[in-house]
Structure formats: structure tokens, C-alpha cells
Coordinates of C-alpha atoms in Angstrom, one line a residue:
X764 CA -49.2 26.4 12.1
X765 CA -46.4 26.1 9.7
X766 CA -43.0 24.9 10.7
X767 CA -40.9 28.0 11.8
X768 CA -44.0 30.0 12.5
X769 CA -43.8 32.6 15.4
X770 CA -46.0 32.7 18.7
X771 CA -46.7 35.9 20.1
X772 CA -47.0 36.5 24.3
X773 CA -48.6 39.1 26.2
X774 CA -51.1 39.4 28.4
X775 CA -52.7 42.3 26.9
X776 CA -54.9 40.5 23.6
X777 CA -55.0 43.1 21.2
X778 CA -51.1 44.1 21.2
X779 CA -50.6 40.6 21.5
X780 CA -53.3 39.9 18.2
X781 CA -51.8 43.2 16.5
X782 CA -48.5 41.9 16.8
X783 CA -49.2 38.9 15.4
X784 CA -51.1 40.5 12.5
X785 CA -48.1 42.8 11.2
X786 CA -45.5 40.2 11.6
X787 CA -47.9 38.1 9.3
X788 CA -48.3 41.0 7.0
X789 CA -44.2 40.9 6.8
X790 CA -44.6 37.7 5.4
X791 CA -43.9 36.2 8.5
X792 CA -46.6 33.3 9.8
X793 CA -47.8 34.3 13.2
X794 CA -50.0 33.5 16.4
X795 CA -50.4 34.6 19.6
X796 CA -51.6 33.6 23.3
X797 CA -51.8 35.5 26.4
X798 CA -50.5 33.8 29.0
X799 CA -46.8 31.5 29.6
X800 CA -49.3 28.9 30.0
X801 CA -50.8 28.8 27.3
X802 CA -47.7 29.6 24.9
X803 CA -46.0 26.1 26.6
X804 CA -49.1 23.9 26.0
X805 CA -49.2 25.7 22.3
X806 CA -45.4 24.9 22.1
X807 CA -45.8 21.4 23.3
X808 CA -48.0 20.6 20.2
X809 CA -47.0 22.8 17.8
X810 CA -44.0 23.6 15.4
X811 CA -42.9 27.2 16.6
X812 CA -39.2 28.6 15.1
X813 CA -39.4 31.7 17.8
X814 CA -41.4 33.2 20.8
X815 CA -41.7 36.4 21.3
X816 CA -43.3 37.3 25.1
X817 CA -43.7 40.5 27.2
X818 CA -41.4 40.2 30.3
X819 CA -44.3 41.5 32.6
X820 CA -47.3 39.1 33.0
X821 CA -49.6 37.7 35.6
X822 CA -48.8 34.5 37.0
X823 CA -45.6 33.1 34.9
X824 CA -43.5 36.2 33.8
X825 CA -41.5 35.9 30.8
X826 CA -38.3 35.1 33.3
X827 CA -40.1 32.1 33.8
X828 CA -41.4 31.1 30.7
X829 CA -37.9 31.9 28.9
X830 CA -36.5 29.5 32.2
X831 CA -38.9 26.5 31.4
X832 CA -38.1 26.7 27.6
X833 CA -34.7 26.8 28.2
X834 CA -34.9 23.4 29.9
X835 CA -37.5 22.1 27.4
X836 CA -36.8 23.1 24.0
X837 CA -32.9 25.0 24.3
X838 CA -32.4 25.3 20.3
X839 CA -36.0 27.4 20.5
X840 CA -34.7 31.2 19.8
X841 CA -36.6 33.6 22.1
X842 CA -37.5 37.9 22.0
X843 CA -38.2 39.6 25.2
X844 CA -40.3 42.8 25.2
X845 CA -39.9 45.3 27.5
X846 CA -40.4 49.1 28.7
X847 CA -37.9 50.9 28.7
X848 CA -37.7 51.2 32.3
X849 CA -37.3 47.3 32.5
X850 CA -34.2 47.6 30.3
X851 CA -31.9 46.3 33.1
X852 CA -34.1 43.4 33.1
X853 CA -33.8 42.9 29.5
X854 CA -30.6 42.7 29.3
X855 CA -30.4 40.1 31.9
X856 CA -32.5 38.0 30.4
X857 CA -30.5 37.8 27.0
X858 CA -27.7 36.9 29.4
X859 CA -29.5 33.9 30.4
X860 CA -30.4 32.9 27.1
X861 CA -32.5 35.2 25.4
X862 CA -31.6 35.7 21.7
X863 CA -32.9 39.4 21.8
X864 CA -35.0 41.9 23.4
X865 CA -37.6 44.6 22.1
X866 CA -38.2 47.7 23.9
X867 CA -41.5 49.5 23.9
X868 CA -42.5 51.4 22.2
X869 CA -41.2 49.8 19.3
X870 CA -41.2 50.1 15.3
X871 CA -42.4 47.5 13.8
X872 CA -39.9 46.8 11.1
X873 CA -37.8 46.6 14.1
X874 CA -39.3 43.8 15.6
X875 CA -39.7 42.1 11.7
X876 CA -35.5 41.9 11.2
X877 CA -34.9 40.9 14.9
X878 CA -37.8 38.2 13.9
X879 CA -35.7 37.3 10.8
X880 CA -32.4 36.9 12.5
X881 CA -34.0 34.5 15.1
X882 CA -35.6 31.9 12.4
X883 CA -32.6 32.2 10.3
X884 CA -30.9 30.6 13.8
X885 CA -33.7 28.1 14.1
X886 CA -33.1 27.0 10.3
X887 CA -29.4 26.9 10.8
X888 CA -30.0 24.8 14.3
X889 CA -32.7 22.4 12.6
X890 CA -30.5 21.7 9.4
X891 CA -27.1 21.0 11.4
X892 CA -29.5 18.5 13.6
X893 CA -30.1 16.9 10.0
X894 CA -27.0 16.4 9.1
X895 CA -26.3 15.4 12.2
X896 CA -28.6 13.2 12.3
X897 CA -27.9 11.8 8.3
X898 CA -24.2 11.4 9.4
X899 CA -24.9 9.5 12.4
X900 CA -27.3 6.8 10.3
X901 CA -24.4 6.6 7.4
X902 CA -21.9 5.4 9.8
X903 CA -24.2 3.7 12.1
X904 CA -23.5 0.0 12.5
X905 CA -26.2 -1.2 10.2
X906 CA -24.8 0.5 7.2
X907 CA -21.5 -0.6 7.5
X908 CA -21.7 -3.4 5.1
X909 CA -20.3 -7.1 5.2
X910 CA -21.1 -10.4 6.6
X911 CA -17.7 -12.0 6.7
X912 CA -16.3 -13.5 9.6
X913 CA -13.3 -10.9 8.9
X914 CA -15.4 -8.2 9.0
X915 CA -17.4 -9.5 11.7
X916 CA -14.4 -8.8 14.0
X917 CA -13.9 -5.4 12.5
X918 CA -17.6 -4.9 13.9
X919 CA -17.1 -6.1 17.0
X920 CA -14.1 -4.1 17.7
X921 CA -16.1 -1.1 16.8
X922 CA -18.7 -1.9 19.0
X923 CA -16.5 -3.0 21.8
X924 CA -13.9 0.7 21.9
X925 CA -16.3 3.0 20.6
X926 CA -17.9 3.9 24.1
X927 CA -14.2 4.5 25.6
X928 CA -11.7 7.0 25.1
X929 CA -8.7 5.0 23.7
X930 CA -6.2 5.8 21.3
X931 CA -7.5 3.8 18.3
X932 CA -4.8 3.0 15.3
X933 CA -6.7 1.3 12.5
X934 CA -4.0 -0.8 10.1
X935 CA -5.1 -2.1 6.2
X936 CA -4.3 -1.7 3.0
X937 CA -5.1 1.4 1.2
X938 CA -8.7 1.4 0.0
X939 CA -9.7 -0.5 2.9
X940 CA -12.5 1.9 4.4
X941 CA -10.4 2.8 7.3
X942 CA -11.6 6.7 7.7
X943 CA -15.0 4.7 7.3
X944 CA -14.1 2.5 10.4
X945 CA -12.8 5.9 12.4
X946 CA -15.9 7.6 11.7
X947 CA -17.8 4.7 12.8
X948 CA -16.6 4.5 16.5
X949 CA -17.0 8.5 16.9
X950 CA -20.3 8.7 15.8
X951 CA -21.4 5.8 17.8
X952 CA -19.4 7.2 20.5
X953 CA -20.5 9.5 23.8
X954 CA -18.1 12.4 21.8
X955 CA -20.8 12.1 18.6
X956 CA -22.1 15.1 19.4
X957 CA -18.9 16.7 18.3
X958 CA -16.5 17.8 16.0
X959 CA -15.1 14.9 13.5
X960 CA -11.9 16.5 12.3
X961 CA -9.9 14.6 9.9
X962 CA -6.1 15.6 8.5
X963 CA -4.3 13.3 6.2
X964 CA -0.7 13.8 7.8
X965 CA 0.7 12.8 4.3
X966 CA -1.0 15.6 2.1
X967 CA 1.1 18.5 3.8
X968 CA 4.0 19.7 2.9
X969 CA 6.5 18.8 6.3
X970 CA 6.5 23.0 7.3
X971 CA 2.7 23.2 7.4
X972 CA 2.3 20.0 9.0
X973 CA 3.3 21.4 12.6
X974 CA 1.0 24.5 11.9
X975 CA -1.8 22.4 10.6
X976 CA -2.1 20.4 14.0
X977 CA -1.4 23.4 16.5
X978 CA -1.4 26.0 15.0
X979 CA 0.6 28.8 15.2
X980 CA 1.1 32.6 17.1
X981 CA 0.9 36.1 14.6
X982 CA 4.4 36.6 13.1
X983 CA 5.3 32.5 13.7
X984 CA 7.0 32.6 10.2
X985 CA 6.7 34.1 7.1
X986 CA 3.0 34.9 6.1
X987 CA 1.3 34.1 9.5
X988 CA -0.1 37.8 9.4
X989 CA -2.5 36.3 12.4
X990 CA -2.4 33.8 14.7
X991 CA -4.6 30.5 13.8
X992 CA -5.8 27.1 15.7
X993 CA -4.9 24.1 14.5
X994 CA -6.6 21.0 13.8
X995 CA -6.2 19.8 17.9
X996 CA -8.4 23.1 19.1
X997 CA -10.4 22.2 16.0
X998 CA -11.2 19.0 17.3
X999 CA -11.7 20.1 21.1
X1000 CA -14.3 17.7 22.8
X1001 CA -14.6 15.7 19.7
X1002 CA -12.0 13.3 17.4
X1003 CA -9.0 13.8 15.7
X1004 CA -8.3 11.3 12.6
X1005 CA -5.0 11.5 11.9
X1006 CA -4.7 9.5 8.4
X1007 CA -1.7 7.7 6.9
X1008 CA 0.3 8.4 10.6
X1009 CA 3.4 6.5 9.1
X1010 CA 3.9 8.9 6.7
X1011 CA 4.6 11.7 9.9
X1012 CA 7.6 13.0 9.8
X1013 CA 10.2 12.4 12.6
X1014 CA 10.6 15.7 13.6
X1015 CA 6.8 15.9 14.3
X1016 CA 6.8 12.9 16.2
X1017 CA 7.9 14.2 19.8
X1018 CA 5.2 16.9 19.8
X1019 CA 2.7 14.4 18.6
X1020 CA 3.5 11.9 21.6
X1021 CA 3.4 15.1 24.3
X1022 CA -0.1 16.3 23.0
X1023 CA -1.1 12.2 23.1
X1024 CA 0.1 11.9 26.8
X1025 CA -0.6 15.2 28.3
X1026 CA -3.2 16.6 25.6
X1027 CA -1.2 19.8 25.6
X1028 CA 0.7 21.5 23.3
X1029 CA 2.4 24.9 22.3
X1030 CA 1.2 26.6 18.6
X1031 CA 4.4 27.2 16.5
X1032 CA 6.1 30.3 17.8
X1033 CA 4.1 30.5 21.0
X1034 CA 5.4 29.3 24.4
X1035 CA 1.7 29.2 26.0
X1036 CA 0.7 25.8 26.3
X1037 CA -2.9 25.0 24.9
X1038 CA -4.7 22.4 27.1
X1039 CA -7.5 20.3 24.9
X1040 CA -9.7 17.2 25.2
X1041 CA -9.1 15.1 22.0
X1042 CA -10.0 11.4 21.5
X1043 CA -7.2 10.3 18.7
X1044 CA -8.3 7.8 16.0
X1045 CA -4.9 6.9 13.8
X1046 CA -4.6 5.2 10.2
X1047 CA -1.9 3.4 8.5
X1048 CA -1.7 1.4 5.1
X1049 CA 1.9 1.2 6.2
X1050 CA 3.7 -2.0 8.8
X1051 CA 4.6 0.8 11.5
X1052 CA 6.6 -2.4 13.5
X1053 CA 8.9 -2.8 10.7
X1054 CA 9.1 1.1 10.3
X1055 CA 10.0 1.7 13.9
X1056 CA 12.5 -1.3 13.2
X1057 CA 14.4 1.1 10.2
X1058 CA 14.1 4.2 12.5
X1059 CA 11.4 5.8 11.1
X1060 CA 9.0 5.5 13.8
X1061 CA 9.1 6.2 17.1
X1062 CA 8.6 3.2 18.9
X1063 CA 6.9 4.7 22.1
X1064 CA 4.9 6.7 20.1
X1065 CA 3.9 3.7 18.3
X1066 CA 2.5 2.4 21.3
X1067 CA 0.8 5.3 22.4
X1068 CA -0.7 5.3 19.1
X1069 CA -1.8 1.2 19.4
X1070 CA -4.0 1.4 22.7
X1071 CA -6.5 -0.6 20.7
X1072 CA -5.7 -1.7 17.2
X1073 CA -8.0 -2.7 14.7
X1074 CA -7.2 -4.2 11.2
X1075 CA -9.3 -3.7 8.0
X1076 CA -9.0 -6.5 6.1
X1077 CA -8.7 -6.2 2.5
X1078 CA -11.9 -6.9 0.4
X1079 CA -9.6 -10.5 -1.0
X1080 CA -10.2 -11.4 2.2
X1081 CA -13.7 -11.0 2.2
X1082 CA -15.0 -11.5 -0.6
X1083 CA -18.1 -12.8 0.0
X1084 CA -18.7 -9.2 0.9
X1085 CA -18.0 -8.2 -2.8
X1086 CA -21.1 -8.6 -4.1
X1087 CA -23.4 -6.8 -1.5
X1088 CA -20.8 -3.9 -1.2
X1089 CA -21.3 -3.5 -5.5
X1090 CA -24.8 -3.6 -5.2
X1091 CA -24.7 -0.7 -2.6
X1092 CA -22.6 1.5 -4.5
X1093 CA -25.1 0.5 -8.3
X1094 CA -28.0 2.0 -5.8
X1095 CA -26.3 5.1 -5.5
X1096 CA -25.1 5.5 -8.3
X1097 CA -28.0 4.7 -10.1
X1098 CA -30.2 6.7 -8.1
X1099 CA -28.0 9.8 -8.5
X1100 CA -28.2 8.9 -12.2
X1101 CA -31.6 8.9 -12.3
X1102 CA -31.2 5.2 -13.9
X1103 CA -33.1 1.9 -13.1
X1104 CA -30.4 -0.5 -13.1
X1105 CA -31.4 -2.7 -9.9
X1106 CA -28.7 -5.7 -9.9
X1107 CA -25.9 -7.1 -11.9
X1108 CA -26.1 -10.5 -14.6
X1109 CA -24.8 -13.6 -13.5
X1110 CA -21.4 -13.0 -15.7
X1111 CA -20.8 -9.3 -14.2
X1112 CA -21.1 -10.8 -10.4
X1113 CA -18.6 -14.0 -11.2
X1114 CA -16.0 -11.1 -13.0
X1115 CA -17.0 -8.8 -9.7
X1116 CA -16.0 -11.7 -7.7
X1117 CA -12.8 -13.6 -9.6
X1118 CA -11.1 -10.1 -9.4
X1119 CA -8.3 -9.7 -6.4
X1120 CA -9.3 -5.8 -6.2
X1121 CA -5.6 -4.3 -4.7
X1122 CA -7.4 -0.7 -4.9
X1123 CA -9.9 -2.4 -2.2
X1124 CA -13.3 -1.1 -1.6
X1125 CA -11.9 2.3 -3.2
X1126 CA -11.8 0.6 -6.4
X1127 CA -14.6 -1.6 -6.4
X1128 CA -16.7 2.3 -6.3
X1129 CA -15.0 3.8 -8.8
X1130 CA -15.8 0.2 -11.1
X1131 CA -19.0 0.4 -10.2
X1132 CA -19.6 4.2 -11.0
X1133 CA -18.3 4.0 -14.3
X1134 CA -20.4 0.7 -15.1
X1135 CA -23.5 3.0 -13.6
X1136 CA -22.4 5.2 -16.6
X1137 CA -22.0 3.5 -19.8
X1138 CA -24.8 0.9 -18.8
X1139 CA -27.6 0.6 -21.7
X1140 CA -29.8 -1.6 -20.4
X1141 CA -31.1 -2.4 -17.0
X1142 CA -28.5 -4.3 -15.7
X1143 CA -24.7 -4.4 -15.4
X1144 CA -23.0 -6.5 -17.8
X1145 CA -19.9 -7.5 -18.3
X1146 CA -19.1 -5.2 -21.3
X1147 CA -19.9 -2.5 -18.4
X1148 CA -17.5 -3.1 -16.6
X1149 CA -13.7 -2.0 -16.9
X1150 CA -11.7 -4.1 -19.1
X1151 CA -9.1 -5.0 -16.4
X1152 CA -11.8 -6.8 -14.5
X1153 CA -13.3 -9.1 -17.2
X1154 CA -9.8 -9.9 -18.2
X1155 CA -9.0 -11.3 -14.7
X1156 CA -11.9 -13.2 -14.9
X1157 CA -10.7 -14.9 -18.3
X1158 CA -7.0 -15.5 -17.0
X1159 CA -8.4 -17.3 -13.7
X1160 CA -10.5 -19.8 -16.4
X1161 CA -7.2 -20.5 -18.9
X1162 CA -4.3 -19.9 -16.3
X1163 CA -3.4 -23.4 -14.6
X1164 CA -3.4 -23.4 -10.8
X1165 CA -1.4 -21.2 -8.9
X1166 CA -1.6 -20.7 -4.9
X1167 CA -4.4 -18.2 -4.7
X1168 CA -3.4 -16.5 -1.5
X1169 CA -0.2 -14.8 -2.3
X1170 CA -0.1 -13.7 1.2
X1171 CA -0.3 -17.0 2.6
X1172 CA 2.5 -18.5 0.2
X1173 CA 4.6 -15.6 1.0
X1174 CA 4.2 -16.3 4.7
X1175 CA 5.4 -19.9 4.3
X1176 CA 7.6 -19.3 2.4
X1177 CA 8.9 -16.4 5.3
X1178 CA 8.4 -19.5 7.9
X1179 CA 10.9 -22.2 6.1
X1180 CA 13.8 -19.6 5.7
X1181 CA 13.0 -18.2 9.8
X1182 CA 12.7 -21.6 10.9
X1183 CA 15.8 -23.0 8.9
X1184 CA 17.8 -20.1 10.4
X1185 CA 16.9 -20.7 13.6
X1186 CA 17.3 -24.2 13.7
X1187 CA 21.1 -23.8 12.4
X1188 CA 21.4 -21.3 15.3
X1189 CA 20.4 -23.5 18.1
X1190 CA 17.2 -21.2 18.8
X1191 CA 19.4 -18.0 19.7
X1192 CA 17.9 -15.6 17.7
X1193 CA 20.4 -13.4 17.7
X1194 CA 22.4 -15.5 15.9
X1195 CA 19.3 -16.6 13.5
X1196 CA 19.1 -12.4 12.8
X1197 CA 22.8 -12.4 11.7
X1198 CA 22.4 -15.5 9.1
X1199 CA 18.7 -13.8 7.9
X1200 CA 20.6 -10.3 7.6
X1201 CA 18.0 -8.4 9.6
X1202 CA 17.9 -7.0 13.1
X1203 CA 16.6 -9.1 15.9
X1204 CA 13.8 -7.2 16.9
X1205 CA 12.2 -6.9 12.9
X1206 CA 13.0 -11.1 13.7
X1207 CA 11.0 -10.7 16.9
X1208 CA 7.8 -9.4 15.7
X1209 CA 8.3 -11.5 12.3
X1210 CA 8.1 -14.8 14.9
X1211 CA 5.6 -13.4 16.7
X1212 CA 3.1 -12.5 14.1
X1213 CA 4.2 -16.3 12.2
X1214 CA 2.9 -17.9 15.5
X1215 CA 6.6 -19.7 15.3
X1216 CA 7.4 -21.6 18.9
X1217 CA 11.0 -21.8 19.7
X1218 CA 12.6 -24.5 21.7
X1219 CA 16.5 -23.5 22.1
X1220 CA 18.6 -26.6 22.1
X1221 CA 20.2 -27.2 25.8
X1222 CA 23.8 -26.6 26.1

């Protein structure tokens, strides 16, 4: 039988056969067998899309056959029919799970449209187990791609918080892949299963923001004709990415931390609290110690927030990861193109890999797509690719040696003056704060993430 095909039940063979035979005849692909028995060994090695059985049969009933399919195959759609003095019975059974029933005697183009509404449930069921199932392989470990030792540990700290519930705050530049990371740990997660809801908290406008994470009640403010869920209700059971979290504003912050501790909350203009089970995944391209050192972020929000933090390096950092992450996205591309372009020359990977990329992974895709574009031949050239990336490569081979880490330089450079300060203050960094001209806890974290050692000078 065809895939969504329909098996017939009933105990009686010709009703069952001349069932079978009109739904066929409206269009639908049919067969029948006449006993629960037989309809579960049919199902077991067959492709049905709906059952359709008589509730009153010898031996298993259609109770017990709708029963056993329920705990075998739940997504399987099934029809009850029934005399009309078994109504009651009927309409019990739809309470346990039946999609429908059919009373006797009954009109044929009845039973077709009931017949249609059931498959189009199976379809719906067997394509959003295919996405399901396509999501789950795109952010399944072996397609995040990468063999540094930096993004090594990015993989092991997936693979390490992904099973618990932990407040997750990923940190990197932007560009980085960090809603790839988030998506990562919840579909390899026990909440998979569920709702991935994403918000980017710097997108909305400051008086939707509130609305767009709890909603709100009818009448809440101008032009809430009806009351509406927000993105934590949305979420319920599953994850809720909240992107670029230092750009929340402080007003939002309080009722962020209460959902976060108590996972409740009341919708804008309601005072009925709303009780949900959300996992939290946060993302920042922004240095949230340094904000809640200014006063912009909430500093015990910031550790609600930093259960378990993860950093995405950027792709300088791993750049031997360059070239395998270019030839990923040319695939695509090409594919999508309908072009054979399978790799790059040996001039188009040294330009891929001389250029410092400060748009990250973001920009290495949108480089590549337009090289998949105005490529002639069968592989990526230099003249394919956009001018600013050749041109990097030609500085590197006529510029005279400069420190190629800019980070690094800058942190030694942050070390002498730190060190220099503190030295002249006998250690008290207090003191070593007031000569640098910044507040002693922005010092505090600036030692600690430096790895500096103080010895204070005895007195």
C-alpha cells in the first residue's frame, strides 16, 4: 500500500470490502481486514495514514484496538463507526483519542471528508517529524564545524550543559555563530522536543519589548484590542534565546530576573501571575562586567544570566577553521545554484585565510555567496572574491611586521599601565583605581581576567 493509504475494520467482509471500494473510488487508496488482529499485524508492516474500524467486533473491539494503537503508533489518526444506539460509546472513544466517529447508517461522502481531514493530520504530523528531524541533524554536533582547539572547548561545553537545565549566556563577537551554539545545546537537549523560540531583545522598540516577552491583558494600552502571550508562554516546556541581552533595557531588567528565579510573571496590565517552565539561553556581543560596572546592567541579574557561560571565539582565532567553514558554505551555495564549483584555487584559500574577518563567520557567508555568484569557471578565484579580501591579502605581503594579535598587544599593553599603577600604590587597589581613573571593581575584573597576582607591600 501507498504511504497514507487507509485500512478499513469490520468484522462483517463485504461492508468492510465495500467500504474500502468507495473510499478508493474518492480517490482515496484503501484496504480492509476483519479483525483488530489482523489490522495491527497489517499496521505493523505497512504504511497506513488512518484506520477506520467498527467499535463492535468479536474478540478485540475497536476500544481495544484504538487502546493498543494509541500506545504503538500515537500520531496514527483513527475513525470509529458506530450505530446509532452506541453513540455514547462513540463519543467516549474520541475522548480517549479517537480523531472522529461515523455513525451508521452513514453517507458516504460523509465518511470521504472525515477521511480527508484525518490524512491531512497525518501529513501535517509526518512533515513537522521532518523538520524536526532535519533541524535536529543541522545543529547536531557533527555539523557544527571546526577543528580548533578554540572551538574544541566551545564543543565540549555544549556537550557538557546541554543535558541540564542551566541558564546558558553565550559571549562573542558579533558574527560569531552564537544563536548557532544556543540552538545546538536545545536540540541536543531532553527539551528538543520542544518549542525553540528566539527574540532578539535589541530589535524592539523599549514599549513592545515588555509585551513581546509576557505578553499582555485586552485593553493593556492602546491597540491591544485582545489579550496576547508572549514569547515566555511561547516557549513553555522548551527554550527561550534571548539575543543581544546587553542591549535590555533597565527598566526590563527586574521582571526579567523574577521570571529567571521564580519562572513567573504578570502580562502587561494583568495582575494574574503566569507560571511557565522555560530553559533560558542568553547572547551577548557586548562585555556585560564592564556594563554592570557603568550601571547599565544589573549585576545580579548578570549572574543569574551566567550559570554556565560559554565564549564563541572569533573565527581570527580559529582560523584554521576558515577554510573548511568556506567550503561548507561554496556546497551550499553552489548546490542551490545549481553550479559545479567543488573547491577554491590555492590563491583564493591563502586571501580566505590572510583576512582578519571582524564580520566573523557572518561575513565569511555572505563572501562566499557572492563568489558562488559571479564565479565563471569551476572554482573560486581570487577575482571572485570581494575586493576587500584580496586587498588584505596584498597589504599582509608589502606591509612590514606589525604584532598580528591586536588583542594580545592591547592586553599588554592594559598589563604595563595596571601593573605600573599598582606597584606605585603599594598593591591597594583602591588607590591603583584612582591613579587609572576607573572604579575598583571595572579594576577587579580587569586583574582578574589579565591573570595579574598581587603581592601588597607590608606596612
Amino acid at each position: 500500500m501507498q504511504a497514507g493509504s487507509i485500512l478499513v475494520v469490520d468484522d462483517e467482509p463485504r461492508l468492510a470490502e465495500t467500504l474500502a471500494l468507495a473510499l478508493e473510488g474518492g480517490g482515496l487508496s484503501s484496504d480492509f481486514v476483519t479483525s483488530a488482529d489482523s489490522a495491527l499485524e497489517r499496521i505493523e508492516n505497512g504504511d497506513f495514514g488512518l484506520v477506520i474500524t467498527d467499535l463492535r467486533m468479536p474478540g478485540r473491539n475497536g476500544r481495544d484496538l484504538l487502546q493498543e494503537l494509541r500506545s504503538k503508533r500515537p500520531d496514527l489518526p483513527v475513525v470509529v463507526m458506530t450505530a446509532y444506539a452506541s453513540l455514547r460509546d462513540a463519543v467516549a472513544l474520541v475522548k480517549e483519542g479517537a480523531f472522529d466517529y461515523i455513525s451508521k447508517p452513514f453517507e458516504i461522502d460523509d465518511v470521504i471528508a472525515t477521511a480527508r481531514r484525518a490524512l491531512r493530520l497525518t501529513q501535517m504530523v509526518n512533515e513537522n517529524r521532518r523538520l524536526r528531524a532535519e533541524l535536529e541533524d543541522r545543529y547536531s554536533f557533527g555539523n557544527l564545524i571546526g577543528s580548533s582547539p578554540a572551538f574544541a572547548e566551545v564543543l565540549r561545553q555544549i556537550a557538557e550543559v546541554c543535558a541540564s537545565r542551566a541558564t546558558v549566556l553565550i559571549q562573542g563577537e558579533s558574527g560569531t555563530g552564537k544563536e548557532l551554539v544556543a540552538r545546538a545545546i536545545h536540540f541536543n537537549s531532553p527539551r528538543r522536543d520542544s518549542p525553540f523560540i528566539a527574540i532578539n531583545c535589541s530589535a524592539i522598540p523599549e514599549h513592545l519589548l515588555e509585551s513581546e516577552l509576557f505578553g499582555h491583558a485586552k485593553g493593556a494600552f492602546t491597540g491591544a484590542v485582545a489579550a496576547r502571550d508572549g514569547r515566555f508562554v511561547t516557549a513553555n516546556g522548551g527554550t527561550l534565546f534571548l539575543d543581544e541581552i546587553g542591549d535590555l533595557p533597565a527598566s526590563l531588567q527586574p521582571k526579567l530576573l523574577r521570571a529567571l528565579q521564580d519562572q513567573t510573571f504578570e502580562p502587561v496590565g494583568s495582575d494574574r501571575s503566569v507560571k511557565v517552565d522555560v530553559r533560558i539561553i542568553a547572547a551577548t556581543h557586548r562585555d556585560l562586567e564592564a556594563a554592570m560596572d557603568e550601571g547599565d546592567f544589573r549585576e545580579d541579574l548578570y549572574y543569574r544570566l551566567a550559570v554556565y557561560p560559554i565564549r564563541v571565539p572569533a573565527l581570527r582565532e580559529r582560523k584554521e577553521d576558515i577554510l573548511p567553514i568556506a567550503c561548507h558554505f561554496l556546497n551550499h551555495f553552489a548546490t542551490e545554484m545549481t553550479k559545479k564549483i567543488p573547491g577554491f584555487a590555492p590563491e583564493a584559500e591563502a586571501a580566505l585565510s590572510a583576512y582578519q574577518w571582524p564580520g566573523n563567520i557572518r561575513e565569511l557567508q555572505n563572501a562566499i555567496e557572492r563568489a558562488t555568484i559571479v564565479a565563471s569557471r569551476n572554482v573560486i578565484t581570487p577575482q571572485d572574491l570581494p575586493g576587500y579580501v584580496t586587498r588584505a591579502k596584498r597589504q599582509a605581503a608589502t606591509t612590514p611586521a606589525v604584532p598580528s594579535d591586536l588583542d594580545s598587544e592591547m592586553e599588554r599593553i592594559e598589563r604595563d599601565f595596571i601593573l605600573a599603577a599598582l606597584q606605585e600604590s603599594d598593591g591597594v587597589q583602591v588607590k591603583a583605581a584612582e591613579r587609572l581613573g576607573i572604579a575598583e571593581r571595572s579594576l577587579w575584573h580587569r586583574v582578574k581576567k589579565l591573570g595579574i597576582k598581587i603581592a601588597k607591600t607590608a606596612k
